[in-house]
Amino acid sequence: MTDLSTSYLGLALRSPLVASASPLTRDIDQLARLDEAGIGAVVLPSLFEEQLTHDELEIEQMLNTGSESFAEATGMFPDLGDYNTGPDSYLSLIDQAKAAVSVPVIASLNGTTPGGWTRYARLIEDAGADALELNVYQVAADPDRTSADVEYATTDLVESVAGSVS
């Protein structure tokens, strides 16, 4: 068979085929099938900071609804820390993917705040991802913001994240 090995992001790949983020790369069994089929690397679906924030706020609102009615009510609500509203399931997906496949696992992050980008990037690195895709999405709708401003903000973001991980 022809040798298709190459390098990508400094990672040795057995082939140049990379499975991008999709429902297939969210499922451990499908990741294993892709690995068996000869994929060179896999990109997991993005972790969305805004979704994590939304989920945390929704649960907190539901838990606090009516709590001011009776002083004892707050003692009956479970601690918000007991709910999986953070990145734990995504970090677990990285860990499971690393155990299931023999190819590089690339995580993907879509942040919304400077602190969120760097915090989640470090958590993803600690979880064992081989590389990190920055899923940068900005709606450039402010007429007072130039294209240079948008480019500078993106470059600054990349610099900040790169400086927070190895």
Tab-separated table of C-alpha atoms in Angstrom:
chain	number	residue	atom	x	y	z
A	1	MET	CA	0.000	0.000	0.000
A	2	THR	CA	1.168	3.539	-0.729
A	3	ASP	CA	2.598	5.461	2.195
A	4	LEU	CA	0.260	8.414	2.811
A	5	SER	CA	1.878	9.563	6.044
A	6	THR	CA	2.274	13.289	6.513
A	7	SER	CA	2.505	15.862	9.261
A	8	TYR	CA	-0.136	18.357	10.307
A	9	LEU	CA	0.169	20.850	13.154
A	10	GLY	CA	3.446	19.164	14.001
A	11	LEU	CA	1.644	15.851	14.485
A	12	ALA	CA	2.587	12.707	12.592
A	13	LEU	CA	-0.443	11.444	10.649
A	14	ARG	CA	-0.683	8.099	8.900
A	15	SER	CA	-2.791	9.734	6.187
A	16	PRO	CA	-3.813	13.287	5.252
A	17	LEU	CA	-7.476	12.475	5.909
A	18	VAL	CA	-8.815	14.377	8.912
A	19	ALA	CA	-12.357	13.815	10.164
A	20	SER	CA	-13.669	17.266	10.976
A	21	ALA	CA	-16.147	18.125	13.680
A	22	SER	CA	-19.440	16.351	13.058
A	23	PRO	CA	-21.876	13.994	14.778
A	24	LEU	CA	-19.475	11.159	13.866
A	25	THR	CA	-16.660	12.656	15.926
A	26	ARG	CA	-18.896	13.064	18.981
A	27	ASP	CA	-19.517	9.306	19.211
A	28	ILE	CA	-16.759	7.046	20.586
A	29	ASP	CA	-17.855	4.010	18.544
A	30	GLN	CA	-17.828	6.089	15.358
A	31	LEU	CA	-14.379	7.458	16.233
A	32	ALA	CA	-13.110	3.887	16.560
A	33	ARG	CA	-14.621	3.033	13.146
A	34	LEU	CA	-12.930	6.063	11.588
A	35	ASP	CA	-9.639	4.967	13.143
A	36	GLU	CA	-10.045	1.434	11.778
A	37	ALA	CA	-10.852	2.873	8.331
A	38	GLY	CA	-7.525	4.723	8.233
A	39	ILE	CA	-8.325	8.287	9.241
A	40	GLY	CA	-5.249	10.400	10.010
A	41	ALA	CA	-6.735	12.493	12.848
A	42	VAL	CA	-10.095	13.474	14.306
A	43	VAL	CA	-11.488	16.884	15.249
A	44	LEU	CA	-14.073	16.799	18.021
A	45	PRO	CA	-17.141	19.060	17.895
A	46	SER	CA	-16.622	22.458	19.500
A	47	LEU	CA	-16.992	23.278	23.143
A	48	PHE	CA	-19.108	26.462	23.170
A	49	GLU	CA	-18.447	28.793	26.091
A	50	GLU	CA	-21.718	30.644	25.503
A	51	GLN	CA	-23.675	27.376	25.817
A	52	LEU	CA	-21.973	26.567	29.124
A	53	THR	CA	-22.784	30.040	30.446
A	54	HIS	CA	-26.390	29.792	29.241
A	55	ASP	CA	-26.873	26.393	30.880
A	56	GLU	CA	-25.441	27.590	34.196
A	57	LEU	CA	-27.687	30.659	34.231
A	58	GLU	CA	-30.794	28.650	33.308
A	59	ILE	CA	-30.253	26.132	36.094
A	60	GLU	CA	-29.507	28.858	38.624
A	61	GLN	CA	-32.689	30.697	37.622
A	62	MET	CA	-34.791	27.540	37.941
A	63	LEU	CA	-33.317	26.734	41.342
A	64	ASN	CA	-33.912	30.259	42.638
A	65	THR	CA	-37.477	30.603	41.368
A	66	GLY	CA	-39.735	30.814	44.397
A	67	SER	CA	-36.861	30.611	46.859
A	68	GLU	CA	-37.762	34.027	48.259
A	69	SER	CA	-41.254	32.778	49.178
A	70	PHE	CA	-40.219	30.717	52.167
A	71	ALA	CA	-36.988	31.133	54.097
A	72	GLU	CA	-36.589	27.350	54.347
A	73	ALA	CA	-36.917	26.866	50.584
A	74	THR	CA	-33.267	27.554	49.780
A	75	GLY	CA	-32.186	24.680	52.006
A	76	MET	CA	-34.139	22.199	49.885
A	77	PHE	CA	-32.447	23.032	46.602
A	78	PRO	CA	-29.430	21.014	45.526
A	79	ASP	CA	-26.083	22.765	45.179
A	80	LEU	CA	-25.479	24.057	41.633
A	81	GLY	CA	-22.077	22.348	41.751
A	82	ASP	CA	-23.877	18.991	41.581
A	83	TYR	CA	-25.135	19.763	38.071
A	84	ASN	CA	-22.973	19.089	35.039
A	85	THR	CA	-23.176	22.561	33.556
A	86	GLY	CA	-19.471	22.932	32.938
A	87	PRO	CA	-17.009	21.468	30.484
A	88	ASP	CA	-16.733	18.088	32.235
A	89	SER	CA	-18.592	16.085	29.582
A	90	TYR	CA	-16.433	17.611	26.838
A	91	LEU	CA	-13.240	16.921	28.763
A	92	SER	CA	-14.455	13.363	29.283
A	93	LEU	CA	-15.064	13.057	25.527
A	94	ILE	CA	-11.422	13.996	24.931
A	95	ASP	CA	-10.265	11.382	27.429
A	96	GLN	CA	-12.498	8.679	25.941
A	97	ALA	CA	-11.479	9.569	22.387
A	98	LYS	CA	-7.792	9.373	23.292
A	99	ALA	CA	-8.379	5.901	24.739
A	100	ALA	CA	-10.427	4.728	21.742
A	101	VAL	CA	-8.252	5.813	18.811
A	102	SER	CA	-4.623	5.588	17.808
A	103	VAL	CA	-4.619	8.881	15.889
A	104	PRO	CA	-4.312	12.481	17.116
A	105	VAL	CA	-7.412	13.932	18.754
A	106	ILE	CA	-7.934	17.614	18.021
A	107	ALA	CA	-10.331	19.518	20.268
A	108	SER	CA	-12.279	22.566	19.138
A	109	LEU	CA	-13.146	25.621	21.194
A	110	ASN	CA	-15.562	28.474	20.550
A	111	GLY	CA	-15.110	31.052	23.283
A	112	THR	CA	-16.803	34.356	23.963
A	113	THR	CA	-14.616	36.022	26.589
A	114	PRO	CA	-10.832	36.439	26.805
A	115	GLY	CA	-10.772	34.554	30.112
A	116	GLY	CA	-13.006	31.811	28.749
A	117	TRP	CA	-10.796	31.206	25.725
A	118	THR	CA	-7.684	30.755	27.851
A	119	ARG	CA	-9.374	28.892	30.727
A	120	TYR	CA	-11.030	26.307	28.500
A	121	ALA	CA	-7.913	25.978	26.320
A	122	ARG	CA	-5.894	25.018	29.419
A	123	LEU	CA	-8.564	22.534	30.535
A	124	ILE	CA	-8.612	20.988	27.061
A	125	GLU	CA	-4.829	20.720	27.068
A	126	ASP	CA	-4.902	19.113	30.524
A	127	ALA	CA	-7.515	16.625	29.271
A	128	GLY	CA	-4.967	15.370	26.734
A	129	ALA	CA	-6.013	16.833	23.385
A	130	ASP	CA	-3.190	16.653	20.868
A	131	ALA	CA	-4.091	20.026	19.337
A	132	LEU	CA	-6.714	22.728	19.612
A	133	GLU	CA	-8.792	24.282	16.850
A	134	LEU	CA	-9.994	27.784	17.655
A	135	ASN	CA	-13.506	28.076	16.259
A	136	VAL	CA	-13.492	31.867	15.948
A	137	TYR	CA	-16.790	33.410	14.994
A	138	GLN	CA	-17.354	37.134	15.028
A	139	VAL	CA	-20.213	38.978	13.422
A	140	ALA	CA	-18.538	42.068	12.024
A	141	ALA	CA	-21.649	44.234	12.064
A	142	ASP	CA	-20.364	47.346	13.833
A	143	PRO	CA	-19.885	50.008	11.138
A	144	ASP	CA	-17.353	51.808	13.342
A	145	ARG	CA	-15.143	48.724	13.530
A	146	THR	CA	-12.709	48.357	10.643
A	147	SER	CA	-11.535	45.113	9.099
A	148	ALA	CA	-8.131	45.838	10.652
A	149	ASP	CA	-9.814	46.002	14.077
A	150	VAL	CA	-11.400	42.578	13.513
A	151	GLU	CA	-8.097	41.103	12.315
A	152	TYR	CA	-6.225	42.595	15.275
A	153	ALA	CA	-8.773	41.192	17.740
A	154	THR	CA	-8.471	37.724	16.183
A	155	THR	CA	-4.667	37.847	16.180
A	156	ASP	CA	-4.708	39.048	19.796
A	157	LEU	CA	-7.026	36.152	20.710
A	158	VAL	CA	-4.751	33.583	19.076
A	159	GLU	CA	-1.724	35.096	20.807
A	160	SER	CA	-3.487	34.984	24.170
A	161	VAL	CA	-4.585	31.356	23.813
A	162	ALA	CA	-1.189	30.261	22.450
A	163	GLY	CA	0.469	31.922	25.417
A	164	SER	CA	-1.739	30.032	27.870
A	165	VAL	CA	-1.064	26.504	26.569
A	166	SER	CA	2.022	24.582	25.552
